[in-house]
PDB file of C-alpha atoms in Angstrom:
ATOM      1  CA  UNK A   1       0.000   0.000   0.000  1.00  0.00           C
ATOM      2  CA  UNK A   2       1.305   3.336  -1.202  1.00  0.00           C
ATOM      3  CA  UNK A   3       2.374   5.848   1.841  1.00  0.00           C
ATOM      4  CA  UNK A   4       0.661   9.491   1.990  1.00  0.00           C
ATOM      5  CA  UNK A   5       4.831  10.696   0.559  1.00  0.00           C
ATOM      6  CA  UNK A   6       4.132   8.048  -2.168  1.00  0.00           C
ATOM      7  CA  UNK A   7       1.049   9.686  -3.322  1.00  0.00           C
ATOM      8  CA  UNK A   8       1.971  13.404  -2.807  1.00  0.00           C
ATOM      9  CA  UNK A   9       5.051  12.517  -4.879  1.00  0.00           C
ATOM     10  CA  UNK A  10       2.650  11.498  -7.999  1.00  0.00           C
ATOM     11  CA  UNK A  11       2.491  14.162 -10.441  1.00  0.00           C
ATOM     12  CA  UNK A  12      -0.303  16.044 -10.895  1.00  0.00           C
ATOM     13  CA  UNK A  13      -2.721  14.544 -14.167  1.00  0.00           C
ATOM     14  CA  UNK A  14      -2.457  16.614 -17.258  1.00  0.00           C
ATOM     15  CA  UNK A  15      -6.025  18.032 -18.129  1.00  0.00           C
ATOM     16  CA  UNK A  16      -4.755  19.043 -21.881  1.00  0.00           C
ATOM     17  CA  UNK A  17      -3.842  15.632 -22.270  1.00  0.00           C
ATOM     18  CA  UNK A  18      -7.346  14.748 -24.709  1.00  0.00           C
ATOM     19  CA  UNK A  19      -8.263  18.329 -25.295  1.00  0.00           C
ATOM     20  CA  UNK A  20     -11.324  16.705 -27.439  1.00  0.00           C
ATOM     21  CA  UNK A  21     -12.885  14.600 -24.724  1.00  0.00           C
ATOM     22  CA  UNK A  22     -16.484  14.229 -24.735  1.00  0.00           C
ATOM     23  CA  UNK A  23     -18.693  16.869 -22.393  1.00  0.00           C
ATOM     24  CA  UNK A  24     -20.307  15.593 -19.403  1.00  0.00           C
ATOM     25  CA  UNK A  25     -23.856  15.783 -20.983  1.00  0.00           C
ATOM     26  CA  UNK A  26     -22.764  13.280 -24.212  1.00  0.00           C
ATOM     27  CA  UNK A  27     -25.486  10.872 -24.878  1.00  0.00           C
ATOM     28  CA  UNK A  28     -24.399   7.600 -26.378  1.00  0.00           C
ATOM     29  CA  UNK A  29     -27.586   6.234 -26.586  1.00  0.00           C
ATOM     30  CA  UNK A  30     -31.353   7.876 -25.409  1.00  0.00           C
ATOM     31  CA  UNK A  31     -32.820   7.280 -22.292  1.00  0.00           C
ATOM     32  CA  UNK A  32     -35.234   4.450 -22.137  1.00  0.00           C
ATOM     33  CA  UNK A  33     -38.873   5.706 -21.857  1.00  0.00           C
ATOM     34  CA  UNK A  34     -40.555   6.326 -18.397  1.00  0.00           C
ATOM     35  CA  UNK A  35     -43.906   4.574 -18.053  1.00  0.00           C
ATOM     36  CA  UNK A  36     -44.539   7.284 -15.002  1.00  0.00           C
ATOM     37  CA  UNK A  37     -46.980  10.042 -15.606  1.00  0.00           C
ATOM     38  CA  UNK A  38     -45.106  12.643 -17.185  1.00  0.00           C
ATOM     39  CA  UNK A  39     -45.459  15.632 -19.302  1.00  0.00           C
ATOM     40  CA  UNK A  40     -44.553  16.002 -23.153  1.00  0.00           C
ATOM     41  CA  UNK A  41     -43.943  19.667 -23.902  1.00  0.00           C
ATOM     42  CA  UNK A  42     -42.031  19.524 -26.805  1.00  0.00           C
ATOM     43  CA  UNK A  43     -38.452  18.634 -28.230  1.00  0.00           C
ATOM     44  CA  UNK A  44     -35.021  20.379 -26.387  1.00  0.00           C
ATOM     45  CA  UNK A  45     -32.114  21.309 -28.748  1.00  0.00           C
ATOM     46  CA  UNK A  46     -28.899  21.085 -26.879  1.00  0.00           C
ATOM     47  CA  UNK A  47     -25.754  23.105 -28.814  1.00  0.00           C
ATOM     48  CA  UNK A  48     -22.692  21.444 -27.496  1.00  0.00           C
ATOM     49  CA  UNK A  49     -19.838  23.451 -28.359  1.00  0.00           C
ATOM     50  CA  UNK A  50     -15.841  21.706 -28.549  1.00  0.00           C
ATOM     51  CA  UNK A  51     -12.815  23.870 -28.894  1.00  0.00           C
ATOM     52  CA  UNK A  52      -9.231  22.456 -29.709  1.00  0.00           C
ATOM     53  CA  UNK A  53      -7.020  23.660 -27.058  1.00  0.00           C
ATOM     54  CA  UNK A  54      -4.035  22.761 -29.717  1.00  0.00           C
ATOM     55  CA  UNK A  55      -5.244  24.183 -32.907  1.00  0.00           C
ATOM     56  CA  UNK A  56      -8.250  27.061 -33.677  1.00  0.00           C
ATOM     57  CA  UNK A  57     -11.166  24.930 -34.607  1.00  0.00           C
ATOM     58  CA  UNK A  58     -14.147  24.537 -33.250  1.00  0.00           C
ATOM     59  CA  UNK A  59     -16.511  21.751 -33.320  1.00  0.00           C
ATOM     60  CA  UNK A  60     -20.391  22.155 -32.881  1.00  0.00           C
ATOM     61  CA  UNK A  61     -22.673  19.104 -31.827  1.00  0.00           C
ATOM     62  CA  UNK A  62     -26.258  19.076 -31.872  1.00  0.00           C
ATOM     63  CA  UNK A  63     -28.185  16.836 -29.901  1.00  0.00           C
ATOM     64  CA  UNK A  64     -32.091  16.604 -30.256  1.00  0.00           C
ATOM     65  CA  UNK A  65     -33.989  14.448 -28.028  1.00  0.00           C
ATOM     66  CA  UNK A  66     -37.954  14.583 -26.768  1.00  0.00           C
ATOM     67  CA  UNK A  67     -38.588  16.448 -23.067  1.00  0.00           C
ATOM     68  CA  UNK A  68     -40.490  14.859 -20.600  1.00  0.00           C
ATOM     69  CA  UNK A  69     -41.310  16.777 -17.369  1.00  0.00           C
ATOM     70  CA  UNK A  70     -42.199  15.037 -14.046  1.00  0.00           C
ATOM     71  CA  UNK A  71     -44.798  16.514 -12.416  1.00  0.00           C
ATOM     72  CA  UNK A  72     -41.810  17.716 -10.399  1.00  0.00           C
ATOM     73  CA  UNK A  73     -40.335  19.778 -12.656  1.00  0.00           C
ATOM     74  CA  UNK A  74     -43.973  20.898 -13.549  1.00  0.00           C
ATOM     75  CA  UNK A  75     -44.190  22.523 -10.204  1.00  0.00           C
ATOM     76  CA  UNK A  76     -41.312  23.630 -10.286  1.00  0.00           C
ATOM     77  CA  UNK A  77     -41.774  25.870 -13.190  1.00  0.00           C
ATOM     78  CA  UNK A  78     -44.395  27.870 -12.204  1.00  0.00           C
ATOM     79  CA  UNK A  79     -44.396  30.951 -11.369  1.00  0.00           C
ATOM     80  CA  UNK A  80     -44.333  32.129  -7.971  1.00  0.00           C
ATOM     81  CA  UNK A  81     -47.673  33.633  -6.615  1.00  0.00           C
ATOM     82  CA  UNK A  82     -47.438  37.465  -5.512  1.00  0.00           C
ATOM     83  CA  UNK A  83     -48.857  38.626  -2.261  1.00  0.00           C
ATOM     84  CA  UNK A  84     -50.324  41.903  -3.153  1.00  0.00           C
ATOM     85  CA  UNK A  85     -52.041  41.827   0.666  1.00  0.00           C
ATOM     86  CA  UNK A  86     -49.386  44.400   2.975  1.00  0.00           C
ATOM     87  CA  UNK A  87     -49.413  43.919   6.563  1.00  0.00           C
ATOM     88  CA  UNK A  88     -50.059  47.364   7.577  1.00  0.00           C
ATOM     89  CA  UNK A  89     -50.651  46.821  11.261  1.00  0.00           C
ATOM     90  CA  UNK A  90     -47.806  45.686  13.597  1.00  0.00           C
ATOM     91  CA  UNK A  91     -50.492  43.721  15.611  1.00  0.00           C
ATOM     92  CA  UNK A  92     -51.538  40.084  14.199  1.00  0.00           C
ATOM     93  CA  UNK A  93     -53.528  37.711  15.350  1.00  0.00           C
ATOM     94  CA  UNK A  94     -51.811  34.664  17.096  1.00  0.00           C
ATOM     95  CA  UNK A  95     -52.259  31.003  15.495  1.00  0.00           C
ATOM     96  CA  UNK A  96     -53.785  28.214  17.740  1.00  0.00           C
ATOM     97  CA  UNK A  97     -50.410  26.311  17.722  1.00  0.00           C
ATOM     98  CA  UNK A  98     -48.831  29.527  19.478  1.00  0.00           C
ATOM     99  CA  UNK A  99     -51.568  29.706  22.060  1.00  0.00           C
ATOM    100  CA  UNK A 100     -51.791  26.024  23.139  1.00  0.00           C
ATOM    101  CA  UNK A 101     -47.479  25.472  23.155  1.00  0.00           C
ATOM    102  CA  UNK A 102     -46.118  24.813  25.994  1.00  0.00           C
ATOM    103  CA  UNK A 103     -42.584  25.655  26.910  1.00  0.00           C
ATOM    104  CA  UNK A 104     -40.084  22.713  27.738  1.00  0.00           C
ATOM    105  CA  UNK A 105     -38.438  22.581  30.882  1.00  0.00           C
ATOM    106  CA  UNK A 106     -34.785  23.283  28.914  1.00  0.00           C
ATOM    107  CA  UNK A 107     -36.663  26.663  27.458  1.00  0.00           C
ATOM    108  CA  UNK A 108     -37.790  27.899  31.107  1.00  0.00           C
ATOM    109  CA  UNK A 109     -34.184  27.116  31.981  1.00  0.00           C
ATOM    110  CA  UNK A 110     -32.868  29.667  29.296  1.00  0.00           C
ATOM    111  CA  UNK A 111     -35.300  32.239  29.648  1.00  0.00           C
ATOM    112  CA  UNK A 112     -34.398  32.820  33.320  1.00  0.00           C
ATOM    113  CA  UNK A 113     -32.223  36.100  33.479  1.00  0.00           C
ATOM    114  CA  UNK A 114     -28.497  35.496  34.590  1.00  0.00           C
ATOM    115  CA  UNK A 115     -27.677  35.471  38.535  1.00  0.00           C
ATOM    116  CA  UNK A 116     -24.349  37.841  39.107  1.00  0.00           C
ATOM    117  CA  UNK A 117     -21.187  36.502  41.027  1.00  0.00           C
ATOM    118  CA  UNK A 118     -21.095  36.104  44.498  1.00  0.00           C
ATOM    119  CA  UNK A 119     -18.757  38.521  45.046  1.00  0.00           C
ATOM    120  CA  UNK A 120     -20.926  41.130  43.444  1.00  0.00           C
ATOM    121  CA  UNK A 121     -21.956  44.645  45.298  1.00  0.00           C
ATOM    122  CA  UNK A 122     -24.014  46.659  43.875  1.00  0.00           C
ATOM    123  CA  UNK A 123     -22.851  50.449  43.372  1.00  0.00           C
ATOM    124  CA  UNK A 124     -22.200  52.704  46.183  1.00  0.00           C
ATOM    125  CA  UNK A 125     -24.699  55.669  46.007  1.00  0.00           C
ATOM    126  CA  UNK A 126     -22.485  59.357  45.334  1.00  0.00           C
ATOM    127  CA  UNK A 127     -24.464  60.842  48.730  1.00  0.00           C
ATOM    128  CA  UNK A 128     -24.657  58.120  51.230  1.00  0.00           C
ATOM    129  CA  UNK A 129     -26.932  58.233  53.817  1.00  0.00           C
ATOM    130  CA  UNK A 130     -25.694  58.691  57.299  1.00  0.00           C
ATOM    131  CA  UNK A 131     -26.176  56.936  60.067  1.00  0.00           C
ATOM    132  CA  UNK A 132     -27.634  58.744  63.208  1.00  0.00           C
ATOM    133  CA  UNK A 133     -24.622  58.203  65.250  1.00  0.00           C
ATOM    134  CA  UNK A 134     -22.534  60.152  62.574  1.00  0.00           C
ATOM    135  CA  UNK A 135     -24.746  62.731  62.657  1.00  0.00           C
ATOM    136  CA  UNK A 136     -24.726  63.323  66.549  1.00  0.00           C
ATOM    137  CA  UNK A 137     -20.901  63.379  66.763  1.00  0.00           C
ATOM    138  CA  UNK A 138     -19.308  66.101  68.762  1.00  0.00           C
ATOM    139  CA  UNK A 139     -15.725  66.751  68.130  1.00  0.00           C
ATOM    140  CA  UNK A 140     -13.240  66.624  70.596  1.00  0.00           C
ATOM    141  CA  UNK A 141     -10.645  69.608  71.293  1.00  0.00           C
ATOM    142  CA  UNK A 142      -8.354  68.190  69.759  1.00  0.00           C
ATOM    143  CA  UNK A 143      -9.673  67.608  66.255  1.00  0.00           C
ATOM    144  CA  UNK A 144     -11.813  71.369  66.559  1.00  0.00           C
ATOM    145  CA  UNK A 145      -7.556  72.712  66.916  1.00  0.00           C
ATOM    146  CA  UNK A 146      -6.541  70.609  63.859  1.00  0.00           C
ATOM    147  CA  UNK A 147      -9.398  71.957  62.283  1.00  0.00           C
ATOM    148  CA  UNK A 148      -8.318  75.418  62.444  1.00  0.00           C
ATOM    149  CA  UNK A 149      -6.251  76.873  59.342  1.00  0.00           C
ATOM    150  CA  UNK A 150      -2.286  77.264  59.961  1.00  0.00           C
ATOM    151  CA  UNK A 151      -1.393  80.746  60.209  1.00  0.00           C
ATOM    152  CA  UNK A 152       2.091  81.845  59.246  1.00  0.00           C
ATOM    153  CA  UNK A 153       3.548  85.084  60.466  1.00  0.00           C
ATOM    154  CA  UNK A 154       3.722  87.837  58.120  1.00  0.00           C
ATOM    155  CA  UNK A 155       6.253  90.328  58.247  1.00  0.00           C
ATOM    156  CA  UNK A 156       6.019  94.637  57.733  1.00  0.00           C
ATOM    157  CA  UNK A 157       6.579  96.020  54.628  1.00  0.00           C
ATOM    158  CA  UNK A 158       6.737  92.916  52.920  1.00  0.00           C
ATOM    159  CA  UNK A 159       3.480  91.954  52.044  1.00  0.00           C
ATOM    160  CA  UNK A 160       3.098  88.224  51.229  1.00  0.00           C
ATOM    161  CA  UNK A 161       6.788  87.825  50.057  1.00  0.00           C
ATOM    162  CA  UNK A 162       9.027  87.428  52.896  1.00  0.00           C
ATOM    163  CA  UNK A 163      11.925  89.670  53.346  1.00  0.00           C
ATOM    164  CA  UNK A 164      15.767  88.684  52.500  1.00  0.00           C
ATOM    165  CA  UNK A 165      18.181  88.650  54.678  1.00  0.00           C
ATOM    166  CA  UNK A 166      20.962  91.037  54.356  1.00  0.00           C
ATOM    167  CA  UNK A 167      24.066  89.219  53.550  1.00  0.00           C
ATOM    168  CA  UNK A 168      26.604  90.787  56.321  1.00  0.00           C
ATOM    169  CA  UNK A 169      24.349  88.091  58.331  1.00  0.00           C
ATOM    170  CA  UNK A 170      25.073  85.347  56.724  1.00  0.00           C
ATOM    171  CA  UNK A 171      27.831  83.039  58.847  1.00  0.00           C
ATOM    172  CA  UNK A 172      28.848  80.863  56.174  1.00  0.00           C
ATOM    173  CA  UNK A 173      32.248  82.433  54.007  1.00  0.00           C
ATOM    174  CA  UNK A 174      33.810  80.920  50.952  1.00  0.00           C
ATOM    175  CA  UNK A 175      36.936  78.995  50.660  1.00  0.00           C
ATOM    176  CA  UNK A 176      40.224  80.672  48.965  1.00  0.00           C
ATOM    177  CA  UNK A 177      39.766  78.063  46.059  1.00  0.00           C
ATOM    178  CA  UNK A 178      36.347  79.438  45.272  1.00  0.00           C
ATOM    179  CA  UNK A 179      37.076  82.608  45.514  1.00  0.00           C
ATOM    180  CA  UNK A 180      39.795  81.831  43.212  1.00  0.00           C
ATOM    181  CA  UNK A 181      37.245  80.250  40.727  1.00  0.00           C
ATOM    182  CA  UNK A 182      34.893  82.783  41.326  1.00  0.00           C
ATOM    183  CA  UNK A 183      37.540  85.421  39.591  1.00  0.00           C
ATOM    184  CA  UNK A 184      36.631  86.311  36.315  1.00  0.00           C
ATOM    185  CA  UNK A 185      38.958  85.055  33.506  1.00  0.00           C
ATOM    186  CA  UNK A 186      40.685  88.142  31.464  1.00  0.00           C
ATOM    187  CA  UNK A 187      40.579  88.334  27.499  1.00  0.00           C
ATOM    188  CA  UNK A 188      43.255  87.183  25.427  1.00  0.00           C
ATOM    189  CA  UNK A 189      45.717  89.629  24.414  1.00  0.00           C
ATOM    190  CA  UNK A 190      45.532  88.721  20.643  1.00  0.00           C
ATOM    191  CA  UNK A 191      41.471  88.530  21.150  1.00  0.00           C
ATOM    192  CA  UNK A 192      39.244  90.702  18.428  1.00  0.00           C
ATOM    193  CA  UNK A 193      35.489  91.482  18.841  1.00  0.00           C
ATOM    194  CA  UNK A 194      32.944  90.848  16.508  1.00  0.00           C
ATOM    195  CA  UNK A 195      33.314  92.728  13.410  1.00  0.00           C
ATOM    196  CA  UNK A 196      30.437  95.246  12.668  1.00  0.00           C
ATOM    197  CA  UNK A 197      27.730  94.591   9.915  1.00  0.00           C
ATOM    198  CA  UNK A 198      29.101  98.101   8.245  1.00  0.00           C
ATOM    199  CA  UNK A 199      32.690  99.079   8.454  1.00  0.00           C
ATOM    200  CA  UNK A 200      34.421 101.244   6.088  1.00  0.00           C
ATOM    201  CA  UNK A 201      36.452 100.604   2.890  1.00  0.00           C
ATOM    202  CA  UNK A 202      39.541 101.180   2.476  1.00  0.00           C
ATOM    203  CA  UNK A 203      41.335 103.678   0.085  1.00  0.00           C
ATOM    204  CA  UNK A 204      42.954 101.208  -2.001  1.00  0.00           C
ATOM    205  CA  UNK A 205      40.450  98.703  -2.166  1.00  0.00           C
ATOM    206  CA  UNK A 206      38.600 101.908  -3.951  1.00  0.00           C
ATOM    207  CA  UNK A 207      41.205 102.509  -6.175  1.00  0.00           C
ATOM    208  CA  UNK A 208      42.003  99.081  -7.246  1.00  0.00           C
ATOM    209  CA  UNK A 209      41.521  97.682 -10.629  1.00  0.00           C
ATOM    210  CA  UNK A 210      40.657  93.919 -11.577  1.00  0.00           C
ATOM    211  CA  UNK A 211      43.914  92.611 -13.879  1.00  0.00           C
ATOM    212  CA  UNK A 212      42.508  90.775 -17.401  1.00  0.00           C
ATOM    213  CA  UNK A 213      42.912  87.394 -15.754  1.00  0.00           C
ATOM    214  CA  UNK A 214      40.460  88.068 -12.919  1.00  0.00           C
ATOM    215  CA  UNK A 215      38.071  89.486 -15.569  1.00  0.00           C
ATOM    216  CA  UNK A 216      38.251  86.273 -17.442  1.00  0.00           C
ATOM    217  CA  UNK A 217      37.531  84.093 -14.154  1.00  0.00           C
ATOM    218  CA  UNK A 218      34.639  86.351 -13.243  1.00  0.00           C
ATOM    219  CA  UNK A 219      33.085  85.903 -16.000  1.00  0.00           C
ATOM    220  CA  UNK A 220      30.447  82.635 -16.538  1.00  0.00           C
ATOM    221  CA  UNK A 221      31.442  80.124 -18.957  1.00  0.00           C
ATOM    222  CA  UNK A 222      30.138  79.778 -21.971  1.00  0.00           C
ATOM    223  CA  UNK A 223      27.699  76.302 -23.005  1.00  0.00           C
ATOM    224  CA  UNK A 224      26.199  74.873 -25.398  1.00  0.00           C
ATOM    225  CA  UNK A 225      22.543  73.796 -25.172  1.00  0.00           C
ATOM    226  CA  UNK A 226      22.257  70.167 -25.799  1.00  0.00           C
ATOM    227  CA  UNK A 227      19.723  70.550 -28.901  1.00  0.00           C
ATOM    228  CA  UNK A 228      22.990  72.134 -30.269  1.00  0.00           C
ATOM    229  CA  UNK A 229      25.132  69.694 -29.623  1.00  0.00           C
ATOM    230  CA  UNK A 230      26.524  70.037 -26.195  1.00  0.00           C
ATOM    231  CA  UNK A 231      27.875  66.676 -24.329  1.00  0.00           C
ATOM    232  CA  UNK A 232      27.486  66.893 -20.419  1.00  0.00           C
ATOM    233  CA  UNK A 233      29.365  63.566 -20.326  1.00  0.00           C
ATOM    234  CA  UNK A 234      32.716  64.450 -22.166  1.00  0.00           C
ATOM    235  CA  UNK A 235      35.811  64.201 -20.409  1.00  0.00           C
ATOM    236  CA  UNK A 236      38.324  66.769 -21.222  1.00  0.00           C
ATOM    237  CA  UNK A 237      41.695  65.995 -22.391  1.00  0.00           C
ATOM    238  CA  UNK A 238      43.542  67.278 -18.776  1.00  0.00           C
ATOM    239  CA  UNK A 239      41.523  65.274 -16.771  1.00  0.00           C
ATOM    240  CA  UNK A 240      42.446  62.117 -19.446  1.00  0.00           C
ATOM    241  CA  UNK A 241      45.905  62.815 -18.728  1.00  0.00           C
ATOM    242  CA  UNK A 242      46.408  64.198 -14.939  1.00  0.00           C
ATOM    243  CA  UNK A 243      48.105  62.173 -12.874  1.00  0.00           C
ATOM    244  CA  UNK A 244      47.232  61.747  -9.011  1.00  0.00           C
ATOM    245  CA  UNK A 245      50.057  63.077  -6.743  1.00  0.00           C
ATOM    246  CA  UNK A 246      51.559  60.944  -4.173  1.00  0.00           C
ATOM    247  CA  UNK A 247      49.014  61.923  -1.099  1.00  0.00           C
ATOM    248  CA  UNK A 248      46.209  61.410  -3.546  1.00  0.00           C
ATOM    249  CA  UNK A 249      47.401  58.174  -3.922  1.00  0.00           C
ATOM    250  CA  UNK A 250      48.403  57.124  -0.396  1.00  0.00           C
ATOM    251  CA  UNK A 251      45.249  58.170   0.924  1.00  0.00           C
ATOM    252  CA  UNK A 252      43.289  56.124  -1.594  1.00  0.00           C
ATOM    253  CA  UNK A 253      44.537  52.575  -0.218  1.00  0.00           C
ATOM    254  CA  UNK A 254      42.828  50.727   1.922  1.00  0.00           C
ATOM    255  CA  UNK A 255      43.673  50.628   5.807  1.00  0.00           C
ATOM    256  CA  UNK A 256      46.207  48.304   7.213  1.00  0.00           C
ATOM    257  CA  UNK A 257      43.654  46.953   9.824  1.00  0.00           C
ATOM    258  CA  UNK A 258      41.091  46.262   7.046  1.00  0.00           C
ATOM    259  CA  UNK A 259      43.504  44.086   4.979  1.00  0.00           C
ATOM    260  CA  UNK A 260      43.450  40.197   5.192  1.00  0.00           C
ATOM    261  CA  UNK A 261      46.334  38.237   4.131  1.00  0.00           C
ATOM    262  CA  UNK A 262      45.711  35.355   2.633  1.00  0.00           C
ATOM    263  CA  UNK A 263      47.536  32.001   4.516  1.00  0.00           C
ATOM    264  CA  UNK A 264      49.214  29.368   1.726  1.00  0.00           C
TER     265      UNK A 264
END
């Protein structure tokens, strides 16, 4: 007997296989005559239509054969009946089955309404009621002096901000070393402060007058549009021919700690 891996290691069947195989409602033969009661309305024309999966024809069968209808399918093909009568009224009258049922013991069961948890309280009203003893308490002495607001002294002059101490008063004194740290540090001798946004200019930077060569680096460089030709991605014949200097070079290895020998 074949193992479950056996069978899901068959291949799958291939349905193209007999592309021409016969439909499931083929006849070979008609079906023998009922002796039943049945219906004869007529003759059914059944188009059956073939396609060749490997080429473009198509093949068209025609099979005629005499219907016969149970007086199922008779039934069947009527046409529903429609209700024109609306229930207007939500109230209708009950049937005689309703009023004589009698519920099972299982249904009573269900229709009781669900008991809470033991543990359950129900909630605590947001004014309780108190009790008569509560509300014939006296307070004691002590609880009437805790009762009382605390009142802090307030000082003259100084409203409800307290006044500060002068400092002379003060006991504590700093160390030499803060002191020392407390100094302020001095400004560099070679220190400059912020320039201003407008200063003046100078007399000879007035006077002065741009050589040819700064004229020609000042001005933009002149392109071609590339509907007229211009290549963004030509390399120019100094950059074909420079040659990196030695830092250029040094700095483009790769670092010592990054390189693997390899072990023969």
């Amino acid at each position: 007997m074949a193992t479950r891996t056996q069978k899901l290691a068959q291949p799958k069947p291939n349905l193209l296989r007999y592309p021409d195989r016969r439909s499931v409602y083929w006849l070979d033969q008609l079906p023998p005559e009922k002796t039943g009661s049945t219906t004869k309305t007529g003759t059914l024309c059944f188009f059956l239509l073939f396609t060749n999966l490997t080429s473009t024809s198509l093949t068209l069968l025609l099979i005629v054969f005499p219907a016969e209808l149970t007086p199922r399918w008779s039934e069947l093909c009527r046409s529903k009946k429609f209700y024109a009568q609306v229930t207007l009224s939500p109230i209708w009258e009950v049937s005689e089955w309703a009023l004589r049922a009698v519920a099972s013991d299982r249904l009573c069961t269900l229709a009781q309404p669900r008991l809470p948890v033991s543990d359950w309280q129900p909630d605590r009203l947001l004014l309780a009621p108190l009790n008569r003893a509560t509300q014939t308490a006296v307070a004691t002495s002590r609880i009437c002096q805790l009762a009382q607001p605390r009142r802090r002294p307030v000082l003259e002059g100084a409203g409800h901000k307290s006044k500060p101490e002068p400092i002379n008063d003060m006991p504590c004194r700093a160390s030499a070393h803060i002191e020392l740290l407390a100094t302020p540090k001095h400004e560099h001798p070679k220190f400059k402060e912020e320039r201003s946004v407008c200063w003046l200019v100078s007399r000879a930077a007035r006077n002065h007058v741009a050589s040819q060569r700064l004229r020609e680096l000042s001005g933009p460089k002149e392109r071609k549009a590339l509907f007229e030709g211009y290549d963004p991605y030509i390399v120019s014949r100094a950059a074909r021919s420079a040659s990196p200097s030695p830092r250029i070079q040094q700095l483009c290895l790769p670092l010592p700690r990054k390189c693997s020998t390899k072990q023969e």
